[in-house]
Amino acid sequence: MSAPGPGTPRVTAFAPGRANLIGEHTDYNDGLSLPFAIEQGIRVSAERREADEIVAVSIDHDEEETFPLSGAEKRPTRGWTDFVRGTLGELSAAGFELLGARLEISGDVPEGAGLSSSAAIEVALSLAVLGVAGIPEPDDRVALARLCSRVENDWVGAHTGLLDQLASLLGERDHALRIDFRTLEVRPVPLRLGDWRLVTVPSGDRHSLADSGYNQRREETDHARTLLGLDSLRDARLEDLERLPDPLDRRVRHVIEENARVEATVAALERGDLAAVGRLLDASHASLRDLYDSSTDAVEQTVARLRDAGAAGARMMGGGFGGDVLALLPPDVAVPEDAHRVVPSAGARLLDAE
Ligand code: GLA
């Protein structure tokens, strides 16, 4: 079949989910994180159609909906359609002239696990919709990450930072990314695991960023920053904590110490000291539980079980309040039955273009 008018007859885009080795709740505080893209992700196949609309099919939800090219109004429904509406809306607002298409969205990254299915869907949709309209991908993937993050903030209603979108767009095989959210400098750091493995284990509590305490934590750290008279919590020092009431002092202590743990993890990886990385994961978890108050009973039980099974370190991952636990397993420790290996993989890409 020949293409109806301009554009590309068919493209398929793939965007990975991400795991975050360490550096949690630091991205929206101008801090440091060390995520990596994983093999699992979201795939969007787009077929060019003549009509001035986008028909999107969610294979996982077995639902189909039609959207105007400009994405229509912002009214979060807490469903997959928010992502389509938002991506179309933000791409149009950025001046891209989109064309009609039929999209099929499918994926193998579980929702609500803390593996960032949300960023993966935003990124895969963007690449597919641009691709099928024959628009070359923007050179600046950081700008594209910002655009996708606006979808999440303004159309889905989760006031997340840039961690997930940057990891999905810039991921590299066998590397984690040291991201400095103040400068947006991204430095790939080799993640040489040898016979060690990184796994994620579902805690049983699903999390939803838009509905959890995530937005509240973000408001708290913003409030603490204002009270300290700082432009950014990156400039906060431990001696500032006595000027803050509880729980704001604990929130800020977490951010300061978590940034330091990211640097310590990079150094440990560079000298090949995976046992030290495990200890840093444990310390991150304790801080997220005790200072950031973002754990749940199910997460605690999962972390305890993984430690008992011999993990060198285990911690909650992503926005918290449920979701998956990340664990680092030494070579002699068996992978638990409900665990999934996460392997540092390449970032988002078009799989084919005709
Ligand atoms: C979620 C958000 C990210 C980040 C993490 C916590 O994954 O989407 O922006 O804030 O939580 O580190």
mmCIF file of C-alpha atoms and ligand atoms in Angstrom:
data_model
loop_
_atom_site.group_PDB
_atom_site.id
_atom_site.type_symbol
_atom_site.label_atom_id
_atom_site.label_comp_id
_atom_site.label_asym_id
_atom_site.label_seq_id
_atom_site.Cartn_x
_atom_site.Cartn_y
_atom_site.Cartn_z
ATOM 1 C CA MET A 1 0.000 0.000 0.000
ATOM 2 C CA SER A 2 1.379 3.404 -0.874
ATOM 3 C CA ALA A 3 1.602 6.085 1.786
ATOM 4 C CA PRO A 4 -1.332 8.492 1.990
ATOM 5 C CA GLY A 5 0.377 11.822 1.332
ATOM 6 C CA PRO A 6 3.565 12.915 3.065
ATOM 7 C CA GLY A 7 5.113 11.142 6.015
ATOM 8 C CA THR A 8 6.401 7.592 6.406
ATOM 9 C CA PRO A 9 4.086 4.608 5.826
ATOM 10 C CA ARG A 10 5.117 2.714 8.960
ATOM 11 C CA VAL A 11 7.548 3.105 11.833
ATOM 12 C CA THR A 12 8.074 1.314 15.107
ATOM 13 C CA ALA A 13 9.603 3.039 18.078
ATOM 14 C CA PHE A 14 10.914 1.378 21.218
ATOM 15 C CA ALA A 15 11.654 3.145 24.488
ATOM 16 C CA PRO A 16 13.059 1.293 27.500
ATOM 17 C CA GLY A 17 11.979 1.533 31.094
ATOM 18 C CA ARG A 18 14.718 2.224 33.611
ATOM 19 C CA ALA A 19 16.125 1.008 36.866
ATOM 20 C CA ASN A 20 17.806 3.472 39.184
ATOM 21 C CA LEU A 21 20.940 2.113 40.823
ATOM 22 C CA ILE A 22 21.021 4.942 43.347
ATOM 23 C CA GLY A 23 20.098 8.619 43.685
ATOM 24 C CA GLU A 24 16.433 8.659 44.608
ATOM 25 C CA HIS A 25 14.305 11.801 45.023
ATOM 26 C CA THR A 26 17.308 13.855 44.027
ATOM 27 C CA ASP A 27 16.339 14.737 40.446
ATOM 28 C CA TYR A 28 13.767 17.385 41.365
ATOM 29 C CA ASN A 29 16.248 18.789 43.864
ATOM 30 C CA ASP A 30 19.020 19.518 41.331
ATOM 31 C CA GLY A 31 20.958 16.527 42.658
ATOM 32 C CA LEU A 32 22.655 13.412 41.286
ATOM 33 C CA SER A 33 21.321 10.020 40.154
ATOM 34 C CA LEU A 34 22.720 6.878 38.572
ATOM 35 C CA PRO A 35 19.966 5.197 36.507
ATOM 36 C CA PHE A 36 20.219 2.800 33.589
ATOM 37 C CA ALA A 37 17.855 1.874 30.771
ATOM 38 C CA ILE A 38 16.634 -1.737 30.898
ATOM 39 C CA GLU A 39 15.802 -4.246 28.153
ATOM 40 C CA GLN A 40 12.069 -4.088 28.776
ATOM 41 C CA GLY A 41 10.082 -1.167 27.469
ATOM 42 C CA ILE A 42 7.213 0.148 25.381
ATOM 43 C CA ARG A 43 6.840 -0.338 21.658
ATOM 44 C CA VAL A 44 4.677 1.917 19.504
ATOM 45 C CA SER A 45 3.989 0.924 15.892
ATOM 46 C CA ALA A 46 2.617 3.737 13.803
ATOM 47 C CA GLU A 47 0.922 3.450 10.436
ATOM 48 C CA ARG A 48 0.272 6.588 8.427
ATOM 49 C CA ARG A 49 -3.438 7.364 7.824
ATOM 50 C CA GLU A 50 -4.976 10.086 5.700
ATOM 51 C CA ALA A 51 -7.369 11.453 8.353
ATOM 52 C CA ASP A 52 -6.307 14.382 10.546
ATOM 53 C CA GLU A 53 -6.459 12.384 13.720
ATOM 54 C CA ILE A 54 -4.581 9.760 15.672
ATOM 55 C CA VAL A 55 -6.217 6.461 16.440
ATOM 56 C CA ALA A 56 -4.387 4.764 19.293
ATOM 57 C CA VAL A 57 -4.827 1.192 20.411
ATOM 58 C CA SER A 58 -3.519 0.015 23.752
ATOM 59 C CA ILE A 59 -2.863 -3.678 23.288
ATOM 60 C CA ASP A 60 -2.431 -4.252 27.020
ATOM 61 C CA HIS A 61 -5.710 -2.535 27.924
ATOM 62 C CA ASP A 62 -7.518 -3.815 24.818
ATOM 63 C CA GLU A 63 -8.867 -0.323 24.174
ATOM 64 C CA GLU A 64 -8.927 2.068 21.239
ATOM 65 C CA GLU A 65 -9.441 5.830 21.221
ATOM 66 C CA THR A 66 -9.286 8.625 18.662
ATOM 67 C CA PHE A 67 -7.425 11.882 19.370
ATOM 68 C CA PRO A 68 -7.183 15.205 17.538
ATOM 69 C CA LEU A 69 -3.628 15.848 16.319
ATOM 70 C CA SER A 70 -3.179 18.738 18.740
ATOM 71 C CA GLY A 71 -3.926 16.542 21.745
ATOM 72 C CA ALA A 72 -7.147 18.252 22.969
ATOM 73 C CA GLU A 73 -7.611 19.614 26.465
ATOM 74 C CA LYS A 74 -5.674 18.773 29.631
ATOM 75 C CA ARG A 75 -7.921 16.705 31.830
ATOM 76 C CA PRO A 76 -6.109 13.820 33.497
ATOM 77 C CA THR A 77 -8.188 10.652 33.500
ATOM 78 C CA ARG A 78 -5.441 8.593 35.208
ATOM 79 C CA GLY A 79 -5.407 6.235 32.253
ATOM 80 C CA TRP A 80 -3.182 5.443 29.276
ATOM 81 C CA THR A 81 -5.013 7.968 27.091
ATOM 82 C CA ASP A 82 -3.495 10.847 29.128
ATOM 83 C CA PHE A 83 -0.111 9.931 27.697
ATOM 84 C CA VAL A 84 -1.325 10.051 24.111
ATOM 85 C CA ARG A 85 -3.238 13.293 24.588
ATOM 86 C CA GLY A 86 -0.263 14.859 26.357
ATOM 87 C CA THR A 87 2.380 13.718 23.885
ATOM 88 C CA LEU A 88 0.355 15.015 20.936
ATOM 89 C CA GLY A 89 -0.381 18.245 22.797
ATOM 90 C CA GLU A 90 3.248 18.913 23.744
ATOM 91 C CA LEU A 91 4.657 17.993 20.311
ATOM 92 C CA SER A 92 2.128 20.317 18.634
ATOM 93 C CA ALA A 93 2.868 23.100 21.122
ATOM 94 C CA ALA A 94 6.570 22.690 20.285
ATOM 95 C CA GLY A 95 5.704 23.405 16.631
ATOM 96 C CA PHE A 96 5.930 19.916 15.136
ATOM 97 C CA GLU A 97 3.409 19.411 12.340
ATOM 98 C CA LEU A 98 2.023 15.974 13.071
ATOM 99 C CA LEU A 99 0.140 13.798 10.599
ATOM 100 C CA GLY A 100 -2.676 11.289 10.971
ATOM 101 C CA ALA A 101 -1.775 7.750 11.968
ATOM 102 C CA ARG A 102 -2.916 4.606 13.695
ATOM 103 C CA LEU A 103 -0.783 3.670 16.703
ATOM 104 C CA GLU A 104 -0.452 0.340 18.441
ATOM 105 C CA ILE A 105 1.016 0.548 21.924
ATOM 106 C CA SER A 106 2.349 -2.524 23.655
ATOM 107 C CA GLY A 107 4.977 -3.232 26.238
ATOM 108 C CA ASP A 108 6.627 -5.578 28.661
ATOM 109 C CA VAL A 109 7.533 -3.164 31.438
ATOM 110 C CA PRO A 110 5.023 -3.593 34.244
ATOM 111 C CA GLU A 111 2.961 -0.544 35.289
ATOM 112 C CA GLY A 112 3.282 0.586 38.882
ATOM 113 C CA ALA A 113 6.534 -1.281 39.480
ATOM 114 C CA GLY A 114 8.861 1.714 39.676
ATOM 115 C CA LEU A 115 10.463 0.790 36.340
ATOM 116 C CA SER A 116 9.096 3.843 34.654
ATOM 117 C CA SER A 117 6.578 2.549 32.190
ATOM 118 C CA SER A 118 5.305 6.149 32.091
ATOM 119 C CA ALA A 119 8.469 7.680 30.672
ATOM 120 C CA ALA A 120 8.811 4.755 28.263
ATOM 121 C CA ILE A 121 5.347 5.360 26.838
ATOM 122 C CA GLU A 122 5.927 9.118 26.485
ATOM 123 C CA VAL A 123 9.248 8.607 24.733
ATOM 124 C CA ALA A 124 8.071 5.784 22.447
ATOM 125 C CA LEU A 125 4.961 7.761 21.471
ATOM 126 C CA SER A 126 7.054 10.837 20.673
ATOM 127 C CA LEU A 127 9.497 8.960 18.458
ATOM 128 C CA ALA A 128 6.705 7.091 16.668
ATOM 129 C CA VAL A 129 4.494 10.105 16.047
ATOM 130 C CA LEU A 130 7.416 12.198 14.782
ATOM 131 C CA GLY A 131 8.712 9.295 12.700
ATOM 132 C CA VAL A 132 5.424 8.568 10.947
ATOM 133 C CA ALA A 133 5.046 12.280 10.137
ATOM 134 C CA GLY A 134 8.472 12.102 8.469
ATOM 135 C CA ILE A 135 9.968 14.540 10.987
ATOM 136 C CA PRO A 136 13.604 13.792 11.865
ATOM 137 C CA GLU A 137 14.155 13.222 15.547
ATOM 138 C CA PRO A 138 15.344 16.413 17.297
ATOM 139 C CA ASP A 139 19.143 16.328 17.824
ATOM 140 C CA ASP A 140 18.748 17.405 21.414
ATOM 141 C CA ARG A 141 17.505 14.423 23.387
ATOM 142 C CA VAL A 142 17.634 16.415 26.624
ATOM 143 C CA ALA A 143 15.059 18.812 25.137
ATOM 144 C CA LEU A 144 12.939 15.829 24.124
ATOM 145 C CA ALA A 145 13.215 14.485 27.688
ATOM 146 C CA ARG A 146 11.923 17.835 28.964
ATOM 147 C CA LEU A 147 9.020 17.709 26.539
ATOM 148 C CA CYS A 148 8.109 14.186 27.695
ATOM 149 C CA SER A 149 8.393 15.270 31.299
ATOM 150 C CA ARG A 150 5.870 18.053 30.641
ATOM 151 C CA VAL A 151 3.474 15.337 29.491
ATOM 152 C CA GLU A 152 3.908 13.634 32.850
ATOM 153 C CA ASN A 153 3.651 16.867 34.879
ATOM 154 C CA ASP A 154 0.893 18.705 33.086
ATOM 155 C CA TRP A 155 -1.226 16.039 31.410
ATOM 156 C CA VAL A 156 -0.848 13.022 33.695
ATOM 157 C CA GLY A 157 -0.567 15.016 36.919
ATOM 158 C CA ALA A 158 2.608 13.541 38.447
ATOM 159 C CA HIS A 159 5.130 16.243 39.318
ATOM 160 C CA THR A 160 8.132 14.100 38.556
ATOM 161 C CA GLY A 161 11.655 15.192 37.632
ATOM 162 C CA LEU A 162 13.688 14.299 34.546
ATOM 163 C CA LEU A 163 15.258 11.064 35.784
ATOM 164 C CA ASP A 164 13.099 8.579 33.922
ATOM 165 C CA GLN A 165 12.898 10.375 30.585
ATOM 166 C CA LEU A 166 16.662 11.016 30.462
ATOM 167 C CA ALA A 167 17.423 7.398 31.306
ATOM 168 C CA SER A 168 15.042 6.117 28.641
ATOM 169 C CA LEU A 169 16.382 8.459 25.957
ATOM 170 C CA LEU A 170 20.103 8.395 26.763
ATOM 171 C CA GLY A 171 20.631 4.879 28.127
ATOM 172 C CA GLU A 172 23.704 2.963 26.939
ATOM 173 C CA ARG A 173 24.385 -0.720 26.894
ATOM 174 C CA ASP A 174 26.482 -1.926 29.880
ATOM 175 C CA HIS A 175 26.466 1.542 31.433
ATOM 176 C CA ALA A 176 24.648 3.490 34.087
ATOM 177 C CA LEU A 177 24.281 7.240 33.598
ATOM 178 C CA ARG A 178 25.597 9.655 36.182
ATOM 179 C CA ILE A 179 23.179 12.537 35.769
ATOM 180 C CA ASP A 180 23.772 15.919 37.326
ATOM 181 C CA PHE A 181 20.336 17.512 37.375
ATOM 182 C CA ARG A 182 21.726 20.964 38.064
ATOM 183 C CA THR A 183 23.704 21.118 34.829
ATOM 184 C CA LEU A 184 21.978 18.237 32.998
ATOM 185 C CA GLU A 185 25.417 16.799 32.297
ATOM 186 C CA VAL A 186 25.070 13.071 31.617
ATOM 187 C CA ARG A 187 28.136 10.829 31.980
ATOM 188 C CA PRO A 188 27.964 7.103 31.155
ATOM 189 C CA VAL A 189 29.633 5.009 33.873
ATOM 190 C CA PRO A 190 30.546 1.392 33.006
ATOM 191 C CA LEU A 191 28.415 -1.027 35.031
ATOM 192 C CA ARG A 192 30.704 -4.060 35.080
ATOM 193 C CA LEU A 193 28.871 -6.690 37.058
ATOM 194 C CA GLY A 194 30.840 -9.808 36.116
ATOM 195 C CA ASP A 195 28.884 -12.713 37.638
ATOM 196 C CA TRP A 196 26.947 -10.426 39.970
ATOM 197 C CA ARG A 197 23.351 -9.645 39.019
ATOM 198 C CA LEU A 198 20.949 -6.783 39.531
ATOM 199 C CA VAL A 199 17.348 -7.892 39.944
ATOM 200 C CA THR A 200 14.027 -6.280 40.726
ATOM 201 C CA VAL A 201 11.383 -7.943 42.844
ATOM 202 C CA PRO A 202 7.767 -6.730 43.064
ATOM 203 C CA SER A 203 6.830 -5.698 46.593
ATOM 204 C CA GLY A 204 3.193 -6.451 45.897
ATOM 205 C CA ASP A 205 2.250 -2.807 46.520
ATOM 206 C CA ARG A 206 1.711 -1.061 43.208
ATOM 207 C CA HIS A 207 2.565 2.590 43.228
ATOM 208 C CA SER A 208 1.073 5.465 41.323
ATOM 209 C CA LEU A 209 3.083 8.652 41.209
ATOM 210 C CA ALA A 210 0.054 10.849 40.677
ATOM 211 C CA ASP A 211 -1.741 9.386 43.697
ATOM 212 C CA SER A 212 1.050 8.596 46.183
ATOM 213 C CA GLY A 213 2.926 10.838 48.617
ATOM 214 C CA TYR A 214 5.329 11.691 45.775
ATOM 215 C CA ASN A 215 3.878 15.118 45.011
ATOM 216 C CA GLN A 216 3.811 15.884 48.735
ATOM 217 C CA ARG A 217 7.523 15.061 49.110
ATOM 218 C CA ARG A 218 8.221 17.358 46.244
ATOM 219 C CA GLU A 219 6.293 20.167 47.928
ATOM 220 C CA GLU A 220 8.107 19.523 51.211
ATOM 221 C CA THR A 221 11.566 19.809 49.706
ATOM 222 C CA ASP A 222 10.503 22.918 47.843
ATOM 223 C CA HIS A 223 9.207 24.426 51.071
ATOM 224 C CA ALA A 224 12.477 23.541 52.859
ATOM 225 C CA ARG A 225 14.447 25.214 50.087
ATOM 226 C CA THR A 226 12.385 28.395 50.500
ATOM 227 C CA LEU A 227 12.815 28.349 54.277
ATOM 228 C CA LEU A 228 16.579 28.060 53.822
ATOM 229 C CA GLY A 229 16.571 30.906 51.307
ATOM 230 C CA LEU A 230 18.338 28.782 48.689
ATOM 231 C CA ASP A 231 17.865 28.629 44.941
ATOM 232 C CA SER A 232 18.498 24.917 45.042
ATOM 233 C CA LEU A 233 18.820 22.173 47.667
ATOM 234 C CA ARG A 234 22.084 21.244 45.943
ATOM 235 C CA ASP A 235 23.515 24.111 47.972
ATOM 236 C CA ALA A 236 22.096 22.837 51.298
ATOM 237 C CA ARG A 237 24.637 21.763 53.945
ATOM 238 C CA LEU A 238 24.197 19.470 56.946
ATOM 239 C CA GLU A 239 24.613 22.478 59.278
ATOM 240 C CA ASP A 240 21.474 24.016 57.686
ATOM 241 C CA LEU A 241 19.312 21.201 59.024
ATOM 242 C CA GLU A 242 18.921 22.680 62.505
ATOM 243 C CA ARG A 243 17.066 25.597 60.916
ATOM 244 C CA LEU A 244 14.336 23.297 59.633
ATOM 245 C CA PRO A 245 11.379 21.741 61.470
ATOM 246 C CA ASP A 246 10.699 17.997 61.349
ATOM 247 C CA PRO A 247 10.070 16.380 58.865
ATOM 248 C CA LEU A 248 11.696 18.924 56.516
ATOM 249 C CA ASP A 249 15.112 18.486 58.161
ATOM 250 C CA ARG A 250 14.956 14.737 57.498
ATOM 251 C CA ARG A 251 13.876 15.217 53.881
ATOM 252 C CA VAL A 252 16.805 17.541 53.199
ATOM 253 C CA ARG A 253 19.290 15.295 55.022
ATOM 254 C CA HIS A 254 18.219 12.486 52.706
ATOM 255 C CA VAL A 255 18.848 14.631 49.621
ATOM 256 C CA ILE A 256 22.294 15.807 50.793
ATOM 257 C CA GLU A 257 23.447 12.320 51.780
ATOM 258 C CA GLU A 258 21.904 10.601 48.751
ATOM 259 C CA ASN A 259 23.869 12.900 46.425
ATOM 260 C CA ALA A 260 27.031 11.874 48.282
ATOM 261 C CA ARG A 261 26.065 8.204 47.928
ATOM 262 C CA VAL A 262 25.793 8.608 44.152
ATOM 263 C CA GLU A 263 29.365 9.901 44.033
ATOM 264 C CA ALA A 264 30.493 7.077 46.335
ATOM 265 C CA THR A 265 28.757 4.523 44.093
ATOM 266 C CA VAL A 266 30.448 5.883 40.970
ATOM 267 C CA ALA A 267 33.804 5.621 42.778
ATOM 268 C CA ALA A 268 33.038 2.071 43.968
ATOM 269 C CA LEU A 269 32.072 1.013 40.419
ATOM 270 C CA GLU A 270 35.249 2.550 39.045
ATOM 271 C CA ARG A 271 37.363 0.470 41.426
ATOM 272 C CA GLY A 272 35.199 -2.625 40.868
ATOM 273 C CA ASP A 273 34.055 -2.838 44.484
ATOM 274 C CA LEU A 274 30.558 -4.295 44.139
ATOM 275 C CA ALA A 275 30.319 -5.194 47.827
ATOM 276 C CA ALA A 276 30.636 -1.467 48.584
ATOM 277 C CA VAL A 277 27.900 -0.725 46.034
ATOM 278 C CA GLY A 278 25.668 -3.157 47.949
ATOM 279 C CA ARG A 279 26.300 -1.320 51.216
ATOM 280 C CA LEU A 280 25.432 1.977 49.546
ATOM 281 C CA LEU A 281 22.140 0.514 48.279
ATOM 282 C CA ASP A 282 21.312 -0.519 51.852
ATOM 283 C CA ALA A 283 22.142 2.943 53.158
ATOM 284 C CA SER A 284 19.978 4.535 50.478
ATOM 285 C CA HIS A 285 17.086 2.306 51.478
ATOM 286 C CA ALA A 286 17.429 3.111 55.172
ATOM 287 C CA SER A 287 17.410 6.806 54.325
ATOM 288 C CA LEU A 288 14.338 6.525 52.077
ATOM 289 C CA ARG A 289 12.562 4.631 54.856
ATOM 290 C CA ASP A 290 13.628 6.650 57.901
ATOM 291 C CA LEU A 291 14.232 10.144 56.533
ATOM 292 C CA TYR A 292 12.023 10.279 53.467
ATOM 293 C CA ASP A 293 9.213 8.129 54.919
ATOM 294 C CA SER A 294 8.505 6.599 51.532
ATOM 295 C CA SER A 295 8.511 2.884 52.360
ATOM 296 C CA THR A 296 5.594 0.538 52.971
ATOM 297 C CA ASP A 297 5.280 -2.706 54.971
ATOM 298 C CA ALA A 298 5.305 -4.749 51.778
ATOM 299 C CA VAL A 299 8.486 -3.026 50.592
ATOM 300 C CA GLU A 300 10.150 -3.637 53.975
ATOM 301 C CA GLN A 301 9.258 -7.318 53.880
ATOM 302 C CA THR A 302 10.617 -7.656 50.360
ATOM 303 C CA VAL A 303 13.876 -5.914 51.261
ATOM 304 C CA ALA A 304 14.277 -8.114 54.358
ATOM 305 C CA ARG A 305 13.609 -11.267 52.350
ATOM 306 C CA LEU A 306 16.209 -10.311 49.746
ATOM 307 C CA ARG A 307 18.816 -9.554 52.407
ATOM 308 C CA ASP A 308 18.078 -12.887 54.108
ATOM 309 C CA ALA A 309 18.531 -14.583 50.735
ATOM 310 C CA GLY A 310 22.060 -13.154 50.541
ATOM 311 C CA ALA A 311 21.690 -9.914 48.558
ATOM 312 C CA ALA A 312 24.681 -7.611 48.960
ATOM 313 C CA GLY A 313 22.244 -4.701 49.054
ATOM 314 C CA ALA A 314 18.554 -4.047 48.436
ATOM 315 C CA ARG A 315 16.477 -0.931 48.252
ATOM 316 C CA MET A 316 13.171 0.463 47.130
ATOM 317 C CA MET A 317 13.414 2.040 43.736
ATOM 318 C CA GLY A 318 11.770 4.963 41.957
ATOM 319 C CA GLY A 319 9.085 7.114 43.507
ATOM 320 C CA GLY A 320 8.596 4.767 46.473
ATOM 321 C CA PHE A 321 5.342 4.056 48.343
ATOM 322 C CA GLY A 322 5.337 0.575 46.806
ATOM 323 C CA GLY A 323 6.697 -0.678 43.511
ATOM 324 C CA ASP A 324 9.717 -2.870 42.931
ATOM 325 C CA VAL A 325 12.773 -3.467 45.095
ATOM 326 C CA LEU A 326 16.207 -3.486 43.465
ATOM 327 C CA ALA A 327 18.764 -5.970 44.766
ATOM 328 C CA LEU A 328 22.402 -6.677 43.984
ATOM 329 C CA LEU A 329 23.152 -10.388 44.124
ATOM 330 C CA PRO A 330 26.681 -11.801 44.507
ATOM 331 C CA PRO A 331 27.582 -14.718 42.196
ATOM 332 C CA ASP A 332 26.838 -17.459 44.740
ATOM 333 C CA VAL A 333 23.300 -16.232 45.532
ATOM 334 C CA ALA A 334 20.415 -17.759 43.565
ATOM 335 C CA VAL A 335 17.978 -15.426 41.792
ATOM 336 C CA PRO A 336 14.682 -15.597 43.717
ATOM 337 C CA GLU A 337 11.751 -17.017 41.737
ATOM 338 C CA ASP A 338 9.822 -13.759 41.573
ATOM 339 C CA ALA A 339 12.863 -11.663 40.584
ATOM 340 C CA HIS A 340 13.550 -10.198 37.146
ATOM 341 C CA ARG A 341 17.065 -9.475 36.000
ATOM 342 C CA VAL A 342 17.644 -5.908 34.905
ATOM 343 C CA VAL A 343 20.443 -5.434 32.399
ATOM 344 C CA PRO A 344 21.830 -2.017 31.426
ATOM 345 C CA SER A 345 20.668 -1.505 27.852
ATOM 346 C CA ALA A 346 20.511 0.966 24.974
ATOM 347 C CA GLY A 347 18.190 3.963 24.986
ATOM 348 C CA ALA A 348 15.103 4.692 22.890
ATOM 349 C CA ARG A 349 15.223 4.215 19.151
ATOM 350 C CA LEU A 350 13.255 3.667 15.949
ATOM 351 C CA LEU A 351 13.354 -0.023 15.130
ATOM 352 C CA ASP A 352 12.542 0.322 11.470
ATOM 353 C CA ALA A 353 11.411 2.902 8.953
ATOM 354 C CA GLU A 354 10.139 2.125 5.494
HETATM 355 C C1 GLA B 1 9.989 8.722 40.008
HETATM 356 C C2 GLA B 1 10.026 10.023 39.230
HETATM 357 C C3 GLA B 1 11.446 10.519 39.047
HETATM 358 C C4 GLA B 1 12.209 10.524 40.368
HETATM 359 C C5 GLA B 1 11.995 9.224 41.143
HETATM 360 C C6 GLA B 1 12.559 9.281 42.524
HETATM 361 O O1 GLA B 1 10.556 7.698 39.270
HETATM 362 O O2 GLA B 1 9.425 9.853 37.972
HETATM 363 O O3 GLA B 1 11.449 11.784 38.435
HETATM 364 O O4 GLA B 1 11.862 11.637 41.132
HETATM 365 O O5 GLA B 1 10.628 8.881 41.240
HETATM 366 O O6 GLA B 1 13.931 9.307 42.474
#
